[in-house]
Tab-separated table of C-alpha atoms in Angstrom:
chain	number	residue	atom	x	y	z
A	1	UNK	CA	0.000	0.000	0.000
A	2	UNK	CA	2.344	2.368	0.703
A	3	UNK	CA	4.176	2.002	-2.819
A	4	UNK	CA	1.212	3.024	-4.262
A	5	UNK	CA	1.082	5.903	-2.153
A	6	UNK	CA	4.211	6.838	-3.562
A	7	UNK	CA	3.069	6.244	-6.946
A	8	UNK	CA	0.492	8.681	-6.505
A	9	UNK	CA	3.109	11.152	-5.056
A	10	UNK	CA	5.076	10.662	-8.536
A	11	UNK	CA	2.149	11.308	-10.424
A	12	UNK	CA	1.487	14.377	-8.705
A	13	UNK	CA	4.630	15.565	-8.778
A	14	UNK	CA	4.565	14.895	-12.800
A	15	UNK	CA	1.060	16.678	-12.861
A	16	UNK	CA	2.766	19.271	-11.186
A	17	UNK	CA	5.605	19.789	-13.672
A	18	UNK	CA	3.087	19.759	-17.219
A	19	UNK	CA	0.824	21.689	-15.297
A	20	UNK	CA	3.501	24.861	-14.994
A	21	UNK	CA	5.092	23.987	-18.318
A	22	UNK	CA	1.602	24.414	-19.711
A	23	UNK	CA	0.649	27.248	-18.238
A	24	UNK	CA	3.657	29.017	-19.128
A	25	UNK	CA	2.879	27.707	-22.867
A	26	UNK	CA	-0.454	29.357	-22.736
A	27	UNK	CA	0.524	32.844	-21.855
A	28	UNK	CA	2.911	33.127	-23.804
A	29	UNK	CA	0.919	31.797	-26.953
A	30	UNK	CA	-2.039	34.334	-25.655
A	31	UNK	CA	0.034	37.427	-25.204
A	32	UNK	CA	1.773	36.470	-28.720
A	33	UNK	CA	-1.658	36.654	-30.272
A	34	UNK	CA	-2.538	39.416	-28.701
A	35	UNK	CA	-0.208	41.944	-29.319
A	36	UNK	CA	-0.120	40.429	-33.143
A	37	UNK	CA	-1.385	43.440	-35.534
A	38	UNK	CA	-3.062	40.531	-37.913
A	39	UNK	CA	-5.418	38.941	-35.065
A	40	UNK	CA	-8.302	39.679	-33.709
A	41	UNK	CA	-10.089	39.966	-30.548
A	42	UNK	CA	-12.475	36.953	-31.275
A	43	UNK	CA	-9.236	35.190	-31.496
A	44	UNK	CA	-7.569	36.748	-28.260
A	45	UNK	CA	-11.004	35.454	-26.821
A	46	UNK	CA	-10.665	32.106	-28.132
A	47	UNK	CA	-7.057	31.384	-27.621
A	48	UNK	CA	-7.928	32.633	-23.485
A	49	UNK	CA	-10.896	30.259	-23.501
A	50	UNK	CA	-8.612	27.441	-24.633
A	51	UNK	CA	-6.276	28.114	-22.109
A	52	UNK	CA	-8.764	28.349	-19.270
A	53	UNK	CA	-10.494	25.144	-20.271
A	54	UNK	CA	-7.045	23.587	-20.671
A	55	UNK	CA	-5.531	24.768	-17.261
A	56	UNK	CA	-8.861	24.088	-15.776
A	57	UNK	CA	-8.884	20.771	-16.692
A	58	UNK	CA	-5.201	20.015	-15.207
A	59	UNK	CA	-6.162	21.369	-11.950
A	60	UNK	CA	-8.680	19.021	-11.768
A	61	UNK	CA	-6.763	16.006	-12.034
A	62	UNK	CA	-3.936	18.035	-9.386
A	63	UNK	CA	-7.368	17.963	-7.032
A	64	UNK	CA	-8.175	14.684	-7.873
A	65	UNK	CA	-4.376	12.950	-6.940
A	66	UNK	CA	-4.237	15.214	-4.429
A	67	UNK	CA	-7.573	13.839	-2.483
A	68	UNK	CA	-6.368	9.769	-3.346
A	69	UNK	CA	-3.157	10.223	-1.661
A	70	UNK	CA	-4.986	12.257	1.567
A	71	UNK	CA	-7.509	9.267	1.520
A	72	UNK	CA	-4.041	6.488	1.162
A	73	UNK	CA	-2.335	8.160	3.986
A	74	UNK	CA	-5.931	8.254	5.943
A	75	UNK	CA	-6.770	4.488	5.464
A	76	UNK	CA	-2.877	3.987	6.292
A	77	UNK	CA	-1.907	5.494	9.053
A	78	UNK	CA	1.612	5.199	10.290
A	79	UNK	CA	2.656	3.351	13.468
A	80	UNK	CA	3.056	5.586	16.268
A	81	UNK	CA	7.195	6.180	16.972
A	82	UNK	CA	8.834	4.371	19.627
A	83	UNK	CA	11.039	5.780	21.864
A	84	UNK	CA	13.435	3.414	21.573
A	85	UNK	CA	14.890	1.995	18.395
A	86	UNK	CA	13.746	-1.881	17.053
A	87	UNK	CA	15.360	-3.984	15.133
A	88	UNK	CA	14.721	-4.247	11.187
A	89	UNK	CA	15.763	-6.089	8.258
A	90	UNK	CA	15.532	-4.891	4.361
A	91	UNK	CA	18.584	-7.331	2.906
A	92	UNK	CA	22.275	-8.074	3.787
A	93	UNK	CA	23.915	-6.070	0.836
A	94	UNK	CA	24.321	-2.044	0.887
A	95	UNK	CA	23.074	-1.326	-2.625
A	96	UNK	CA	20.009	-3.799	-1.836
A	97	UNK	CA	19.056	-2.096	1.448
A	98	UNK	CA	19.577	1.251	0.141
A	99	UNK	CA	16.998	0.500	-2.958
A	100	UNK	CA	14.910	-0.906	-0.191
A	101	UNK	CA	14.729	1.768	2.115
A	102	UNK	CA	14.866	4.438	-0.564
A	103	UNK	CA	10.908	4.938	-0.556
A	104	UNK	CA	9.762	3.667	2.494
A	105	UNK	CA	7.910	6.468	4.591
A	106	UNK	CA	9.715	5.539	7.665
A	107	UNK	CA	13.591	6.475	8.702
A	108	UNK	CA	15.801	3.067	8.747
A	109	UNK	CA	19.483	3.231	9.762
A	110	UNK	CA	21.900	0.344	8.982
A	111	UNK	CA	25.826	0.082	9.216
A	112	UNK	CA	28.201	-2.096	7.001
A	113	UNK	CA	31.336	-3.100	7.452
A	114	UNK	CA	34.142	-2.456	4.603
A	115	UNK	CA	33.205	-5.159	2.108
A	116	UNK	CA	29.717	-3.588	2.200
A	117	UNK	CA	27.829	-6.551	4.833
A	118	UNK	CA	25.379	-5.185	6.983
A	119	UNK	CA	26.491	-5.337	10.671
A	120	UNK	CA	23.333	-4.373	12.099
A	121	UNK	CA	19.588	-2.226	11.491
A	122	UNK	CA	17.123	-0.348	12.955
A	123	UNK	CA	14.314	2.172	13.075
A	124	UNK	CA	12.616	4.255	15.675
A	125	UNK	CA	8.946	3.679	13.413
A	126	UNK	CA	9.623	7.806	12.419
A	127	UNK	CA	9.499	9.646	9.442
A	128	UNK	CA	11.725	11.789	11.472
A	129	UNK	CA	14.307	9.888	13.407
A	130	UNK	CA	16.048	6.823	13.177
A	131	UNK	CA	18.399	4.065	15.479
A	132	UNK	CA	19.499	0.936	16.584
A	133	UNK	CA	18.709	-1.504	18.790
A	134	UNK	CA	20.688	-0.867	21.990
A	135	UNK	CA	21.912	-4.377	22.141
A	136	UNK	CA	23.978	-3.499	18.797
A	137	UNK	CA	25.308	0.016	19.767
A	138	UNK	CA	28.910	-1.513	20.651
A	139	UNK	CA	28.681	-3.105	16.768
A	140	UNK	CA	28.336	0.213	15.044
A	141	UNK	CA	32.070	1.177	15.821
A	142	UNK	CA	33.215	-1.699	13.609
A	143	UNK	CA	31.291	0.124	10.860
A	144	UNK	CA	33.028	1.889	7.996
A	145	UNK	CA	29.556	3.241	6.505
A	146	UNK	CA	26.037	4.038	7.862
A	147	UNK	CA	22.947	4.357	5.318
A	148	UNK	CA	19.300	5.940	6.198
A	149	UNK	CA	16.277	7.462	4.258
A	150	UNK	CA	14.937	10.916	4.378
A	151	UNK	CA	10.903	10.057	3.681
A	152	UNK	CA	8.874	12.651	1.648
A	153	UNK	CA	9.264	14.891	-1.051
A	154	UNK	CA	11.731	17.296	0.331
A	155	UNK	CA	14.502	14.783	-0.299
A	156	UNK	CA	16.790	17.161	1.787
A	157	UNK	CA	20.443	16.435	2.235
A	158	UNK	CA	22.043	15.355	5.605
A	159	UNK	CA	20.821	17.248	8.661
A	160	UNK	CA	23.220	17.971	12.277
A	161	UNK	CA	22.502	15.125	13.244
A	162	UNK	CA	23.649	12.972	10.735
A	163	UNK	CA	27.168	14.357	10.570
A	164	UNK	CA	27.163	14.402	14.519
A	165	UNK	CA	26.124	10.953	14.226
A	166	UNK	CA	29.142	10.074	11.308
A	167	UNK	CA	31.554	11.805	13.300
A	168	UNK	CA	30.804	10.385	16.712
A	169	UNK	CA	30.947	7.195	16.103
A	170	UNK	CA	33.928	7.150	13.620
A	171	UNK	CA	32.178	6.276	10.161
A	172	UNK	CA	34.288	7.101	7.225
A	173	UNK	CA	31.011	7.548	5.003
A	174	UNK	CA	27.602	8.310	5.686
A	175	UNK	CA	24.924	7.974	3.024
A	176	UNK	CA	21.319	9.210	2.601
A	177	UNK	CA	19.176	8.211	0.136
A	178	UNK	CA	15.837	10.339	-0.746
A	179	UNK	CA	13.559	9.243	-4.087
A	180	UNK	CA	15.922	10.633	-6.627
A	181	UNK	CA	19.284	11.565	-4.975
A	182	UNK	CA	21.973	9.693	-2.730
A	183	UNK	CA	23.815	12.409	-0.505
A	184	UNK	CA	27.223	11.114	0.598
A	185	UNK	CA	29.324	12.418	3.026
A	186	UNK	CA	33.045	11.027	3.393
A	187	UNK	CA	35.180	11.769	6.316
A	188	UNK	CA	38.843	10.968	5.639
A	189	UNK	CA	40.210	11.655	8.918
A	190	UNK	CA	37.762	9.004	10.125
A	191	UNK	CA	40.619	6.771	12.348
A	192	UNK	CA	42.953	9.675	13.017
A	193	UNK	CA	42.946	11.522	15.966
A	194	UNK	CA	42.727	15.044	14.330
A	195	UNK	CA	39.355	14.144	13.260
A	196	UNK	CA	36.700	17.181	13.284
A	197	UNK	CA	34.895	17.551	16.791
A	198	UNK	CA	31.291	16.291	16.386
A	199	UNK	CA	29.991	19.001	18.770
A	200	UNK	CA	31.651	21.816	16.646
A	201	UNK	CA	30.454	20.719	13.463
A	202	UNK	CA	27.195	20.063	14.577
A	203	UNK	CA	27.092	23.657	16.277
A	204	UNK	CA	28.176	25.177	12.980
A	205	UNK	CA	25.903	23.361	10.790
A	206	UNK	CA	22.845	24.109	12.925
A	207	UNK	CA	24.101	27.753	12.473
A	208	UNK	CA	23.872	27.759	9.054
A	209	UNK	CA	20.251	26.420	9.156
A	210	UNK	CA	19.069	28.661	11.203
A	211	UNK	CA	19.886	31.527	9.182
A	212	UNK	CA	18.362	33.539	6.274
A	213	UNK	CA	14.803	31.844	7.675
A	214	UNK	CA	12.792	33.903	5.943
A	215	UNK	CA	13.862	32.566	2.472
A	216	UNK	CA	15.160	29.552	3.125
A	217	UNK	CA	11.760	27.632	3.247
A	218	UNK	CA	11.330	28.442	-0.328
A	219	UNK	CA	14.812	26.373	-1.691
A	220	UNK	CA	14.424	23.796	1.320
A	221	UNK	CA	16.583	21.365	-0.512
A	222	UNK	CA	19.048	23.464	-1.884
A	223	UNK	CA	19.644	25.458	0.954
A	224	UNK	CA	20.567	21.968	2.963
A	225	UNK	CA	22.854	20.986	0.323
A	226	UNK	CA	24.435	24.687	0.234
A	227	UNK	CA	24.984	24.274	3.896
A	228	UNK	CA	26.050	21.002	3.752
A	229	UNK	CA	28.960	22.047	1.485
A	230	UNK	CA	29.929	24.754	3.490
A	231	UNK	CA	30.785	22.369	6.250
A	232	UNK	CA	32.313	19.644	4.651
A	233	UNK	CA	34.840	22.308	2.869
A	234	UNK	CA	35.397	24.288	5.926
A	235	UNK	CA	35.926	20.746	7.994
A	236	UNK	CA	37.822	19.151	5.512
A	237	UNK	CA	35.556	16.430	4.580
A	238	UNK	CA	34.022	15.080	1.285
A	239	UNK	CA	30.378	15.885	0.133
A	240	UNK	CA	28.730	14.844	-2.811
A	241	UNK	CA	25.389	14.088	-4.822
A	242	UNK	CA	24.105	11.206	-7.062
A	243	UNK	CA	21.355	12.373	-9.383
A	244	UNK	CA	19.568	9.287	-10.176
A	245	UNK	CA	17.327	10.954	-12.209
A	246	UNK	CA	20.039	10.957	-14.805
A	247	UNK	CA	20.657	7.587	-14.448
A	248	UNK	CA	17.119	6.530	-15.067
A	249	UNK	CA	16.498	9.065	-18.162
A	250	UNK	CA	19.800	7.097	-19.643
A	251	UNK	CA	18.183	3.498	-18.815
A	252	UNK	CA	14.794	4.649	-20.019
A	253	UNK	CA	16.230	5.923	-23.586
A	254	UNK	CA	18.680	3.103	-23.808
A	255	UNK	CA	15.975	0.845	-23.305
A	256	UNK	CA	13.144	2.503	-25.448
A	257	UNK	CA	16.037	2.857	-28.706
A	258	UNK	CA	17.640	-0.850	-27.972
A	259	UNK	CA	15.827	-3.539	-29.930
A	260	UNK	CA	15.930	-6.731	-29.084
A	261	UNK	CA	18.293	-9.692	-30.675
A	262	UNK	CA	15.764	-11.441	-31.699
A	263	UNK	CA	14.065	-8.432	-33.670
A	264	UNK	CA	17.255	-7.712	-35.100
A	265	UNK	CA	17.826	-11.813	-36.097
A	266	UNK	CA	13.909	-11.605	-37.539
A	267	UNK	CA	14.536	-8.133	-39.533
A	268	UNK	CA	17.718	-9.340	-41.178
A	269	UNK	CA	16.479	-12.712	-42.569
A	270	UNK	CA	13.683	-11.097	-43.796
A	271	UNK	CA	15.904	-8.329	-45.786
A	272	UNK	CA	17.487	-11.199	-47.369
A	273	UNK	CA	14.626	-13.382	-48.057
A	274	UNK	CA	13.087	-10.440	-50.028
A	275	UNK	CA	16.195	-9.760	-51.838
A	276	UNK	CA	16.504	-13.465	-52.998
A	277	UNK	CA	13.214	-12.797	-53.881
A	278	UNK	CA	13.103	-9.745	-55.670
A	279	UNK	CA	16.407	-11.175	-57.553
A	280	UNK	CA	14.826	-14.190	-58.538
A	281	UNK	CA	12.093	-12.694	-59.947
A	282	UNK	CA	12.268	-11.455	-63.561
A	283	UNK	CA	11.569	-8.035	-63.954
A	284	UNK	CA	11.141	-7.465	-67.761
A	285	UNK	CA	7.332	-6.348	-66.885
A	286	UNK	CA	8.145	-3.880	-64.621
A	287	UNK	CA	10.662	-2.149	-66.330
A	288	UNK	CA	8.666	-1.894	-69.835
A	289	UNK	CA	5.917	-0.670	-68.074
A	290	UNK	CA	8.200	2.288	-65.977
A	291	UNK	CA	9.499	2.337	-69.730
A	292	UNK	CA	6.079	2.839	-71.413
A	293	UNK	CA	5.273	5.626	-68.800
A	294	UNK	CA	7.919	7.451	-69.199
A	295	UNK	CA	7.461	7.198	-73.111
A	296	UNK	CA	3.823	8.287	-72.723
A	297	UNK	CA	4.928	11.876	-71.733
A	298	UNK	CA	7.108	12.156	-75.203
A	299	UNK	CA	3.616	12.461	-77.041
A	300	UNK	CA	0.458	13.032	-74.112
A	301	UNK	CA	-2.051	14.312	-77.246
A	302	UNK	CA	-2.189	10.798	-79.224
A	303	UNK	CA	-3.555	7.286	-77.536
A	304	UNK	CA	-1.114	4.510	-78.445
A	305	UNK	CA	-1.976	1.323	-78.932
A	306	UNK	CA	-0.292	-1.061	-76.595
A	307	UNK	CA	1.476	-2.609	-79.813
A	308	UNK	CA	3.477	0.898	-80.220
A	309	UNK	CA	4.223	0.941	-76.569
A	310	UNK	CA	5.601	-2.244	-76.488
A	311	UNK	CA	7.654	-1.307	-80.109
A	312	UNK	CA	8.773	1.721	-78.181
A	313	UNK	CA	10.038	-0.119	-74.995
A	314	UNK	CA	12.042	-2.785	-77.000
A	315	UNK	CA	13.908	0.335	-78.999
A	316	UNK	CA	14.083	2.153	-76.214
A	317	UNK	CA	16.089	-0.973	-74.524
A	318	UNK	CA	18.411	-0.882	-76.899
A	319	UNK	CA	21.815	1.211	-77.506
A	320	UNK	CA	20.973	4.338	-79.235
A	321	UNK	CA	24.459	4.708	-80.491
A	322	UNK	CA	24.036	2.519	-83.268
A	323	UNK	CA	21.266	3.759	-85.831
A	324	UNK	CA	22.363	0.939	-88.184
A	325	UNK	CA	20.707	-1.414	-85.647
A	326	UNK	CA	17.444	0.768	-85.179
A	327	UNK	CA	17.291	1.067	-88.982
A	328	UNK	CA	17.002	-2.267	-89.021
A	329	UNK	CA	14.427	-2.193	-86.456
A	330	UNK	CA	11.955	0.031	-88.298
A	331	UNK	CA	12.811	-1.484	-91.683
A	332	UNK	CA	11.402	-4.712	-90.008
A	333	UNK	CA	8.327	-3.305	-88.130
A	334	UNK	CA	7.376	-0.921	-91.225
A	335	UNK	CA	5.935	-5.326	-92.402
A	336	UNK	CA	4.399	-5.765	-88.956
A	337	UNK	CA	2.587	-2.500	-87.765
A	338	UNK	CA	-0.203	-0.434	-89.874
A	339	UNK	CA	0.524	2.760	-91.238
A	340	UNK	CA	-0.435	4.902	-88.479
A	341	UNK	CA	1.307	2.872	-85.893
A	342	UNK	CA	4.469	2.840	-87.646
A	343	UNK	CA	4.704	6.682	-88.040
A	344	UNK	CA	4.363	6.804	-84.613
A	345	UNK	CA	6.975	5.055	-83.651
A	346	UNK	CA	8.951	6.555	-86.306
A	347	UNK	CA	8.167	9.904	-85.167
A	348	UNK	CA	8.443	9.388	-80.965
A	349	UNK	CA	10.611	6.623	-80.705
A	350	UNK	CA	13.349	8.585	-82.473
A	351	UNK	CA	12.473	12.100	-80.829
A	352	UNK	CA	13.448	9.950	-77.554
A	353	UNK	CA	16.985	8.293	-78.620
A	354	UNK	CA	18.169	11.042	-80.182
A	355	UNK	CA	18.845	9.953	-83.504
A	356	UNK	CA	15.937	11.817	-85.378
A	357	UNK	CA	15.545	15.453	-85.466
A	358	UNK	CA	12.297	17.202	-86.149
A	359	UNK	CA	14.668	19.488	-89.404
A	360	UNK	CA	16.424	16.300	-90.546
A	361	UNK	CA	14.129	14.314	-93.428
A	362	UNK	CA	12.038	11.434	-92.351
A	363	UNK	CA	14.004	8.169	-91.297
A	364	UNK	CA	11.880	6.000	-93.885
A	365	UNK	CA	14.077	7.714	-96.416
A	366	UNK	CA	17.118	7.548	-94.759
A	367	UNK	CA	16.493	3.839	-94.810
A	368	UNK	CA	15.835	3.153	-98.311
């Protein structure tokens, strides 16, 4: 249930997004036609009514998605937080448990040792706060990284606590994982005794948070991640931030624009099944008919008989650079075609090769 809670939170969040593209679309297309000195007002009129019906409609469905998820959340309430942490279990790998725990509307905290095994997990049953059981507190020393969740759609970076948390208990890297980001935080002076005081840190972070609160609330997420490079340059530690929105744009594309082997296998015996095919098959009729159409636009005013068309493709086939050959040619059809057929051919079949001009005397008489 609660994955399709957070379905519904994607598809607002998308409904969101084309909802302010579109708008901006709209006044922009109405202010273009407006100020346009070849419209009209009955189109400024229609191109606002469009607009209203359009962005009308969208809020609708905002309202709509808006309602399901208040009615999820209602007929799924969350467990109440305990004040002491409980034991949990999402996997035994770190890239496992941090896709597991990446959506969950709970915090979960887990530590792994250097080859990435989970040494222990927990969760205080908060959105808000995480932990350990207290029998595994001595365990989380042997840690070299911790990994929790920061529910909802703020998908903020790490808070005080977090690095108070890293620092304290001599992690070399802390992770959080929102939706769409990791955060990671690396400490390098993890098992040296010059390592930066938790307390400090903390009390500088929580400095930086606290100011500029009048704007801050508007760039939630950025501001966090602004303040969380400020300390991790001015401590000396390492901060950075996966986008996996970029990842999963790349996977998306590569898998829309891959096709299949077997598509590819399917396609390319079929190219050369056709082209056995199409060699195989003789194509003397095609080409005397492409030959016969192109022939018809040497004379459009007079209807040939098909016995002159065919005449005309068989000269036409042959090489035009010998006229002792297509003498030979008409000397033989002027016995097999009627009058009137033969001066057509005379007349268009040698207009097309060339070898008879209109101020030149009649080939009959060239012949004889």
């Amino acid at each position: 249930m609660r994955n399709e809670i957070n379905q519904k939170r994607e598809q607002l969040k998308r409904l969101l997004a084309i909802t302010g593209a579109t708008m901006i679309i709209f006044v922009v297309a109405t202010i273009s036609i407006g100020v346009s000195p070849t419209s009209t007002s009955t189109n400024f009129v229609v191109a606002y009514v469009i607009d209203t019906i359009g962005l009308c409609v969208l809020f609708r469905r905002v309202v709509k998605v808006c309602n399901e998820i208040e009615q999820l959340d209602k007929n799924n309430p969350l467990p109440e937080p305990l004040g002491e942490a409980i034991a949990s279990n999402h996997g035994n790998d770190l890239a496992i448990i941090m896709e597991a725990i990446r959506n969950e509307p709970l915090e979960y905290l887990a530590y792994f040792d250097n080859d990435g095994n989970k040494i222990t997990e927990g969760t205080c049953l908060s959105p808000c706060e995480c932990g350990i059981p207290r029998r595994d507190i001595a365990l989380r020393h042997a840690a070299d990284t911790m990994v929790h969740n920061h529910p909802g759609l703020d998908q903020v970076s790490f808070s005080s606590n977090d690095i108070y948390r890293q620092l304290s208990d001599c992690i070399k890297t802390s992770v959080v994982v929102t939706h769409d980001f990791n955060y990671i935080m690396e400490n390098p002076y993890w098992n040296r005794d010059d390592s930066p005081d938790p307390q400090k840190v903390k009390e500088y972070m929580d400095e930086l948070l606290s100011a500029y609160s009048k704007w801050k609330k508007l760039f939630w997420r950025r501001y966090v991640r602004h303040v969380s490079y400020c300390v991790a340059r001015y401590f000396g530690l390492v901060y950075r931030i996966e986008d996996l929105r970029v990842q999963r744009l790349k996977t998306k594309l590569a898998s829309i624009f891959t096709v299949p082997r077997r598509v590819i296998n399917v396609g390319l015996t079929s190219m050369a099944i056709i082209a056995v095919v199409l060699m195989a098959v003789p194509t003397t009729g095609s080409e005397e008919l492409v030959r016969v159409q192109c022939l018809d636009a040497l004379d459009e005013d007079v209807q040939w008989s098909r016995e002159v068309k065919k005449t005309m493709a068989n000269l036409e086939t042959k090489p035009t650079e010998r006229p002792d050959y297509y003498y030979q040619e008409l000397r033989r059809l002027e016995d097999e075609l009627s009058a009137d057929d033969y001066a057509l051919v005379v007349r268009n079949s040698s207009r097309a090769t060339g070898i008879y001009q209109p101020e030149k005397p009649v080939l009959v008489d060239a012949i004889d």
